[in-house]
CSV table of C-alpha atoms in Angstrom, one decimal:
chain,number,residue,atom,x,y,z
A,74,MET,CA,14.0,4.4,-0.1
A,75,ASN,CA,12.5,6.9,2.2
A,76,ASP,CA,11.3,6.5,5.5
A,77,LEU,CA,7.7,6.7,6.7
A,78,GLY,CA,6.9,9.1,4.0
A,79,GLU,CA,7.3,6.4,1.4
A,80,HIS,CA,4.2,4.5,0.2
A,81,HIS,CA,4.3,1.0,0.5
A,82,SER,CA,2.3,-1.3,-1.2
A,83,GLU,CA,-0.1,-3.6,0.9
A,84,GLY,CA,1.7,-6.6,-0.3
A,85,PHE,CA,5.1,-5.1,0.4
A,86,LEU,CA,4.1,-4.3,3.9
A,87,GLN,CA,2.4,-7.7,4.5
A,88,LYS,CA,5.6,-9.6,3.2
A,89,CYS,CA,7.9,-7.5,5.5
A,90,PHE,CA,5.7,-8.0,8.6
A,91,ASP,CA,5.2,-11.8,7.7
A,92,ASP,CA,9.1,-12.2,7.4
A,93,LEU,CA,9.4,-10.5,10.9
A,94,LEU,CA,6.9,-12.6,12.4
A,95,MET,CA,8.4,-15.8,11.0
A,96,ARG,CA,11.8,-14.7,12.5
A,97,LEU,CA,10.2,-13.9,15.7
A,98,LYS,CA,8.5,-17.2,16.0
A,99,GLU,CA,12.0,-19.0,15.5
A,100,LYS,CA,13.7,-16.7,18.0
A,101,CYS,CA,11.0,-17.2,20.6
A,102,ALA,CA,10.9,-21.0,20.2
A,103,GLU,CA,14.8,-21.0,20.5
A,104,PHE,CA,14.7,-19.0,23.8
A,105,TYR,CA,11.7,-20.2,25.5
A,106,GLY,CA,12.0,-23.8,24.2
A,107,ASP,CA,9.6,-26.1,26.0
A,108,ARG,CA,8.4,-23.3,28.1
A,109,LEU,CA,6.8,-21.7,25.1
A,110,VAL,CA,2.9,-22.5,25.0
A,111,SER,CA,1.7,-20.0,22.8
A,112,LEU,CA,2.6,-17.0,20.8
A,113,LEU,CA,0.3,-14.6,18.9
A,114,VAL,CA,0.2,-11.3,17.2
A,115,TYR,CA,-2.6,-8.9,17.8
A,116,GLY,CA,-3.6,-5.3,17.1
A,117,SER,CA,-3.0,-3.8,13.5
A,118,VAL,CA,-0.4,-6.5,12.6
A,119,GLY,CA,-2.8,-9.2,13.6
A,120,ARG,CA,-5.7,-7.7,11.7
A,121,GLY,CA,-3.6,-7.3,8.6
A,122,THR,CA,-4.0,-3.4,8.8
A,123,MET,CA,-0.5,-2.5,9.9
A,124,ARG,CA,1.5,0.7,8.7
A,125,PRO,CA,5.0,1.0,8.2
A,126,ASP,CA,5.3,2.3,12.0
A,127,SER,CA,3.2,-0.3,13.5
A,128,ASP,CA,4.2,-2.0,16.7
A,129,ILE,CA,4.2,-5.6,16.7
A,130,ASP,CA,1.8,-6.4,19.6
A,131,LEU,CA,2.6,-10.1,20.9
A,132,LEU,CA,1.2,-12.2,23.5
A,133,ILE,CA,3.6,-14.6,24.9
A,134,VAL,CA,2.2,-17.4,27.0
A,135,ALA,CA,4.9,-19.5,28.7
A,136,GLU,CA,5.6,-21.4,31.9
A,137,PRO,CA,7.2,-20.7,34.0
A,138,LEU,CA,7.8,-17.1,33.9
A,139,PRO,CA,9.4,-14.9,36.2
A,140,LYS,CA,7.3,-13.0,38.6
A,141,GLY,CA,6.3,-9.4,37.5
A,142,ARG,CA,6.6,-7.6,34.2
A,143,ILE,CA,10.1,-6.0,34.7
A,144,PRO,CA,11.8,-9.4,35.1
A,145,ARG,CA,9.8,-10.9,32.1
A,146,VAL,CA,10.7,-8.0,30.0
A,147,ARG,CA,14.4,-8.2,31.0
A,148,GLU,CA,14.2,-12.0,29.8
A,149,PHE,CA,12.6,-11.0,26.7
A,150,ASP,CA,15.6,-8.6,25.9
A,151,ALA,CA,17.5,-12.0,24.6
A,152,VAL,CA,15.0,-12.4,22.0
A,153,GLU,CA,14.9,-8.7,21.1
A,154,ARG,CA,18.8,-8.8,20.8
A,155,SER,CA,18.4,-11.8,18.4
A,156,MET,CA,15.8,-10.0,16.3
A,157,LYS,CA,17.8,-6.7,15.9
A,158,PRO,CA,19.4,-7.7,12.6
A,159,TYR,CA,15.8,-8.6,11.2
A,160,LEU,CA,14.3,-5.2,12.6
A,161,ASP,CA,17.4,-3.2,11.3
A,162,GLU,CA,16.9,-4.6,7.7
A,163,ALA,CA,13.2,-3.8,7.9
A,164,ARG,CA,14.1,-0.2,8.9
A,165,LYS,CA,16.2,0.0,5.6
A,166,HIS,CA,12.9,-0.5,3.7
A,167,GLY,CA,11.1,2.1,5.8
A,168,ILE,CA,9.5,-0.4,8.4
A,169,TYR,CA,9.8,0.7,11.9
A,170,ALA,CA,8.3,-2.2,13.8
A,171,PRO,CA,9.1,-2.2,17.6
A,172,LEU,CA,8.2,-5.3,19.5
A,173,SER,CA,5.6,-4.9,22.3
A,174,PRO,CA,5.3,-8.1,24.3
A,175,VAL,CA,2.9,-9.0,26.9
A,176,PHE,CA,3.8,-12.1,28.8
A,177,LYS,CA,1.2,-14.3,30.6
A,178,THR,CA,1.5,-17.9,32.1
A,179,PRO,CA,-1.4,-20.4,31.1
A,180,TYR,CA,-2.8,-19.8,34.7
A,181,GLU,CA,-3.0,-15.9,34.0
A,182,ILE,CA,-4.7,-16.5,30.8
A,183,ARG,CA,-7.2,-18.7,32.3
A,184,LEU,CA,-8.1,-16.1,35.0
A,185,GLY,CA,-9.0,-13.7,32.0
A,186,SER,CA,-7.9,-10.4,31.0
A,187,PRO,CA,-9.6,-7.5,29.1
A,188,LEU,CA,-6.6,-7.7,26.7
A,189,LEU,CA,-7.9,-11.1,25.5
A,190,LEU,CA,-10.9,-9.0,24.0
A,191,ASP,CA,-8.7,-7.5,21.5
A,192,MET,CA,-7.4,-11.1,20.5
A,193,VAL,CA,-10.9,-12.6,20.0
A,194,GLU,CA,-11.3,-11.2,16.4
A,195,ASP,CA,-8.0,-9.7,15.7
A,196,SER,CA,-5.2,-12.1,16.3
A,197,ARG,CA,-2.8,-14.4,14.3
A,198,ILE,CA,-1.7,-17.4,16.2
A,199,LEU,CA,1.9,-18.1,15.3
A,200,PHE,CA,2.5,-21.0,17.7
A,201,ASP,CA,0.0,-22.9,19.8
A,202,ARG,CA,1.1,-26.1,21.8
A,203,ASP,CA,-1.9,-28.4,22.1
A,204,GLY,CA,-4.1,-25.5,20.9
A,205,PHE,CA,-3.9,-23.9,24.5
A,206,ILE,CA,-4.7,-20.2,23.3
A,207,SER,CA,-6.9,-21.2,20.4
A,208,LYS,CA,-9.2,-23.2,23.0
A,209,GLU,CA,-9.2,-19.9,25.4
A,210,LEU,CA,-10.0,-17.7,22.6
A,211,THR,CA,-12.9,-20.0,21.4
A,212,ARG,CA,-14.2,-20.3,25.1
A,213,LEU,CA,-14.2,-16.4,25.4
A,214,ARG,CA,-15.8,-15.9,21.9
A,215,GLU,CA,-18.6,-18.5,22.8
A,216,ARG,CA,-19.2,-16.4,26.3
A,217,LEU,CA,-19.2,-13.2,24.2
A,218,THR,CA,-21.9,-14.6,21.7
A,219,ARG,CA,-24.2,-16.0,24.6
A,220,LEU,CA,-24.1,-12.4,26.3
A,221,GLY,CA,-24.8,-10.9,22.7
A,222,SER,CA,-21.7,-8.9,23.1
A,223,LYS,CA,-20.8,-6.6,20.3
A,224,ARG,CA,-17.7,-4.7,19.2
A,225,VAL,CA,-18.7,-1.1,18.2
A,226,TRP,CA,-16.4,0.8,16.0
A,227,LYS,CA,-16.1,4.6,16.2
A,228,GLY,CA,-13.5,5.7,13.4
A,229,ASN,CA,-10.4,3.6,13.9
A,230,ALA,CA,-11.2,2.6,17.4
A,231,TRP,CA,-13.8,0.5,19.1
A,232,TYR,CA,-15.2,-0.7,22.4
A,233,TRP,CA,-17.0,-3.6,23.6
A,234,ASP,CA,-20.7,-3.7,24.4
A,235,LEU,CA,-20.5,-6.5,26.5
A,236,LYS,CA,-24.2,-7.0,27.3
A,237,PRO,CA,-26.3,-4.9,25.2
A,238,ASP,CA,-29.5,-5.9,27.1
A,239,TYR,CA,-28.0,-4.8,30.4
A,240,ARG,CA,-30.2,-3.7,33.1
A,241,ILE,CA,-29.3,-2.2,36.5
A,242,GLY,CA,-28.6,-4.8,38.9
A,243,ASP,CA,-27.7,-7.5,36.3
A,244,ILE,CA,-24.7,-9.6,37.1
A,245,PHE,CA,-22.9,-11.3,34.3
A,246,GLU,CA,-19.7,-13.1,34.0
A,247,ILE,CA,-17.5,-12.9,30.7
């Protein structure tokens, strides 16, 4: 098979990414154990519009986590090493899918983040102990609805108009 120039059928791509996500869920569950609260994929893979070179954008909610991004990434290296055989196999079929994780504790999720906006409509929950991330995304979705927020597409990108009826001096909370 060719590399990225090869035309993959939608079904072939979906199956390859589904297989990778299944393995990723297993490896995260093994590594984080009882610390794992939620695991979801977002971005193009979460939307189901992935390409052969799409990143696998992940949100890992765990507790406890090391302080700071670099220690969290270093900790995740163990998961990446365990995923290497599956990622290598995917490459043989022209699928180049690097892992792009974001790490948050439940407390950090509750504080909010603009990143969660990307997950409200375009995410796929792989693991969710006690429905934690599902409840948080539902709360955010409800707040966005109350504000009349709209996701506005411009080509392949979008932005959020969080309060379409905003007037200077209005104060609102997401």
